[in-house]
Short mmCIF file of N, CA, C and O in Angstrom, two decimals:
data_model
loop_
_atom_site.label_atom_id
_atom_site.label_comp_id
_atom_site.label_asym_id
_atom_site.label_seq_id
_atom_site.Cartn_x
_atom_site.Cartn_y
_atom_site.Cartn_z
N UNK A 1 -65.25 -52.48 85.73
CA UNK A 1 -66.27 -53.44 86.10
C UNK A 1 -65.60 -54.66 86.70
O UNK A 1 -64.55 -55.09 86.25
N UNK A 2 -66.24 -55.20 87.71
CA UNK A 2 -65.75 -56.42 88.36
C UNK A 2 -66.84 -57.48 88.28
O UNK A 2 -68.02 -57.17 88.27
N UNK A 3 -66.42 -58.71 88.21
CA UNK A 3 -67.35 -59.83 88.22
C UNK A 3 -67.05 -60.67 89.44
O UNK A 3 -65.91 -61.07 89.66
N UNK A 4 -68.07 -60.93 90.25
CA UNK A 4 -67.90 -61.67 91.49
C UNK A 4 -68.38 -63.11 91.34
O UNK A 4 -69.37 -63.37 90.65
N UNK A 5 -67.67 -63.98 92.00
CA UNK A 5 -68.08 -65.39 92.02
C UNK A 5 -68.01 -65.87 93.47
O UNK A 5 -67.10 -66.60 93.85
N UNK A 6 -68.98 -65.46 94.27
CA UNK A 6 -68.94 -65.82 95.69
C UNK A 6 -69.39 -67.26 95.94
O UNK A 6 -70.09 -67.86 95.12
N UNK A 7 -68.97 -67.79 97.09
CA UNK A 7 -69.50 -69.06 97.55
C UNK A 7 -70.86 -68.73 98.17
O UNK A 7 -70.93 -67.96 99.13
N UNK A 8 -71.92 -69.28 97.65
CA UNK A 8 -73.26 -68.96 98.11
C UNK A 8 -73.74 -70.06 99.04
O UNK A 8 -73.67 -71.23 98.70
N UNK A 9 -74.22 -69.64 100.21
CA UNK A 9 -74.73 -70.60 101.19
C UNK A 9 -76.18 -70.27 101.52
O UNK A 9 -76.73 -69.28 101.04
N UNK A 10 -76.76 -71.07 102.37
CA UNK A 10 -78.13 -70.82 102.81
C UNK A 10 -78.19 -69.72 103.87
O UNK A 10 -79.27 -69.25 104.22
N UNK A 11 -77.05 -69.29 104.39
CA UNK A 11 -76.98 -68.28 105.44
C UNK A 11 -76.90 -66.88 104.82
O UNK A 11 -75.87 -66.48 104.27
N UNK A 12 -77.98 -66.14 104.93
CA UNK A 12 -78.07 -64.82 104.31
C UNK A 12 -77.03 -63.87 104.91
O UNK A 12 -76.42 -63.08 104.19
N UNK A 13 -76.80 -63.93 106.21
CA UNK A 13 -75.81 -63.05 106.85
C UNK A 13 -74.40 -63.33 106.34
O UNK A 13 -73.63 -62.41 106.10
N UNK A 14 -74.08 -64.60 106.17
CA UNK A 14 -72.77 -64.98 105.63
C UNK A 14 -72.64 -64.47 104.19
O UNK A 14 -71.60 -63.96 103.79
N UNK A 15 -73.69 -64.60 103.40
CA UNK A 15 -73.68 -64.12 102.02
C UNK A 15 -73.51 -62.61 101.97
O UNK A 15 -72.80 -62.08 101.12
N UNK A 16 -74.17 -61.92 102.89
CA UNK A 16 -74.07 -60.46 102.94
C UNK A 16 -72.64 -60.03 103.26
O UNK A 16 -72.09 -59.13 102.62
N UNK A 17 -72.03 -60.68 104.25
CA UNK A 17 -70.66 -60.34 104.62
C UNK A 17 -69.70 -60.57 103.45
O UNK A 17 -68.84 -59.72 103.16
N UNK A 18 -69.88 -61.67 102.76
CA UNK A 18 -69.04 -61.98 101.60
C UNK A 18 -69.25 -60.95 100.50
O UNK A 18 -68.30 -60.49 99.87
N UNK A 19 -70.50 -60.57 100.27
CA UNK A 19 -70.83 -59.58 99.25
C UNK A 19 -70.19 -58.24 99.58
O UNK A 19 -69.58 -57.60 98.70
N UNK A 20 -70.27 -57.82 100.83
CA UNK A 20 -69.67 -56.55 101.23
C UNK A 20 -68.15 -56.57 101.07
O UNK A 20 -67.57 -55.58 100.62
N UNK A 21 -67.53 -57.69 101.40
CA UNK A 21 -66.07 -57.80 101.23
C UNK A 21 -65.69 -57.69 99.75
O UNK A 21 -64.72 -57.01 99.40
N UNK A 22 -66.46 -58.35 98.89
CA UNK A 22 -66.18 -58.30 97.46
C UNK A 22 -66.41 -56.90 96.90
O UNK A 22 -65.67 -56.46 96.02
N UNK A 23 -67.42 -56.22 97.39
CA UNK A 23 -67.68 -54.86 96.94
C UNK A 23 -66.52 -53.94 97.34
O UNK A 23 -66.10 -53.09 96.55
N UNK A 24 -66.02 -54.10 98.55
CA UNK A 24 -64.90 -53.30 99.02
C UNK A 24 -63.65 -53.56 98.18
O UNK A 24 -62.97 -52.62 97.76
N UNK A 25 -63.38 -54.83 97.92
CA UNK A 25 -62.21 -55.18 97.10
C UNK A 25 -62.33 -54.62 95.69
O UNK A 25 -61.35 -54.10 95.13
N UNK A 26 -63.52 -54.72 95.12
CA UNK A 26 -63.73 -54.21 93.76
C UNK A 26 -63.53 -52.70 93.73
O UNK A 26 -62.91 -52.16 92.81
N UNK A 27 -64.02 -52.01 94.73
CA UNK A 27 -63.87 -50.56 94.79
C UNK A 27 -62.41 -50.16 94.93
O UNK A 27 -61.94 -49.20 94.31
N UNK A 28 -61.68 -50.89 95.74
CA UNK A 28 -60.25 -50.61 95.92
C UNK A 28 -59.47 -50.83 94.63
O UNK A 28 -58.42 -50.24 94.43
N UNK A 29 -60.03 -51.68 93.76
CA UNK A 29 -59.39 -51.92 92.45
C UNK A 29 -59.94 -50.98 91.38
O UNK A 29 -59.77 -51.21 90.19
N UNK A 30 -60.66 -49.95 91.81
CA UNK A 30 -61.22 -48.90 90.95
C UNK A 30 -62.43 -49.33 90.12
O UNK A 30 -62.79 -48.65 89.16
N UNK A 31 -63.06 -50.43 90.49
CA UNK A 31 -64.29 -50.83 89.79
C UNK A 31 -65.44 -49.94 90.24
O UNK A 31 -65.55 -49.60 91.41
N UNK A 32 -66.26 -49.55 89.31
CA UNK A 32 -67.44 -48.73 89.64
C UNK A 32 -68.71 -49.55 89.54
O UNK A 32 -69.79 -49.09 89.89
N UNK A 33 -68.60 -50.77 89.03
CA UNK A 33 -69.74 -51.66 88.85
C UNK A 33 -69.27 -53.07 89.15
O UNK A 33 -68.17 -53.47 88.76
N UNK A 34 -70.10 -53.83 89.88
CA UNK A 34 -69.76 -55.22 90.16
C UNK A 34 -70.97 -56.09 89.85
O UNK A 34 -72.11 -55.73 90.16
N UNK A 35 -70.73 -57.21 89.21
CA UNK A 35 -71.80 -58.13 88.81
C UNK A 35 -71.76 -59.35 89.71
O UNK A 35 -70.74 -60.03 89.82
N UNK A 36 -72.89 -59.63 90.36
CA UNK A 36 -73.04 -60.81 91.20
C UNK A 36 -74.02 -61.77 90.54
O UNK A 36 -74.93 -61.34 89.84
N UNK A 37 -73.89 -63.08 90.82
CA UNK A 37 -74.84 -64.03 90.26
C UNK A 37 -76.24 -63.86 90.88
O UNK A 37 -76.38 -63.37 92.00
N UNK A 38 -77.22 -64.27 90.14
CA UNK A 38 -78.60 -64.19 90.59
C UNK A 38 -78.77 -64.95 91.90
O UNK A 38 -78.30 -66.08 92.04
N UNK A 39 -79.41 -64.34 92.85
CA UNK A 39 -79.72 -64.99 94.12
C UNK A 39 -78.55 -65.11 95.08
O UNK A 39 -78.65 -65.81 96.08
N UNK A 40 -77.46 -64.44 94.84
CA UNK A 40 -76.28 -64.62 95.69
C UNK A 40 -76.48 -64.11 97.11
O UNK A 40 -75.93 -64.66 98.04
N UNK A 41 -77.25 -63.07 97.29
CA UNK A 41 -77.45 -62.54 98.64
C UNK A 41 -78.49 -63.32 99.42
O UNK A 41 -78.32 -63.61 100.59
N UNK A 42 -79.57 -63.71 98.74
CA UNK A 42 -80.66 -64.38 99.44
C UNK A 42 -80.34 -65.82 99.81
O UNK A 42 -81.04 -66.43 100.60
N UNK A 43 -79.29 -66.38 99.21
CA UNK A 43 -78.95 -67.76 99.52
C UNK A 43 -79.70 -68.76 98.67
O UNK A 43 -79.70 -69.94 98.95
N UNK A 44 -80.33 -68.28 97.62
CA UNK A 44 -81.05 -69.17 96.73
C UNK A 44 -80.04 -70.05 96.01
O UNK A 44 -79.25 -69.57 95.21
N UNK A 45 -80.02 -71.31 96.34
CA UNK A 45 -79.12 -72.23 95.66
C UNK A 45 -79.77 -73.60 95.55
O UNK A 45 -80.73 -73.91 96.25
N UNK A 46 -79.25 -74.42 94.68
CA UNK A 46 -79.89 -75.69 94.37
C UNK A 46 -80.01 -76.62 95.58
O UNK A 46 -80.90 -77.46 95.62
N UNK A 47 -79.15 -76.47 96.58
CA UNK A 47 -79.24 -77.34 97.75
C UNK A 47 -80.48 -77.06 98.59
O UNK A 47 -80.87 -77.88 99.40
N UNK A 48 -81.10 -75.91 98.38
CA UNK A 48 -82.29 -75.56 99.14
C UNK A 48 -83.57 -75.99 98.44
O UNK A 48 -84.65 -75.86 98.99
N UNK A 49 -83.45 -76.50 97.25
CA UNK A 49 -84.64 -76.88 96.49
C UNK A 49 -84.87 -78.37 96.65
O UNK A 49 -84.06 -79.19 96.22
N UNK A 50 -85.98 -78.71 97.30
CA UNK A 50 -86.31 -80.13 97.38
C UNK A 50 -86.97 -80.53 96.07
O UNK A 50 -87.60 -79.73 95.41
N UNK A 51 -86.80 -81.73 95.70
CA UNK A 51 -87.24 -82.22 94.40
C UNK A 51 -88.60 -81.74 94.04
O UNK A 51 -89.61 -81.67 94.28
#
């Protein structure tokens, strides 16, 4: 199992590319499962939430 801690941005395409890279790295390290934080692909982060 691998645990990912990506830099999450508002750009969904950038998040997807980062996620795919982390998945590839985890697989090369023989991980069969990888855990990502909630909302990491969609770009849901506190900077997008207006008060």
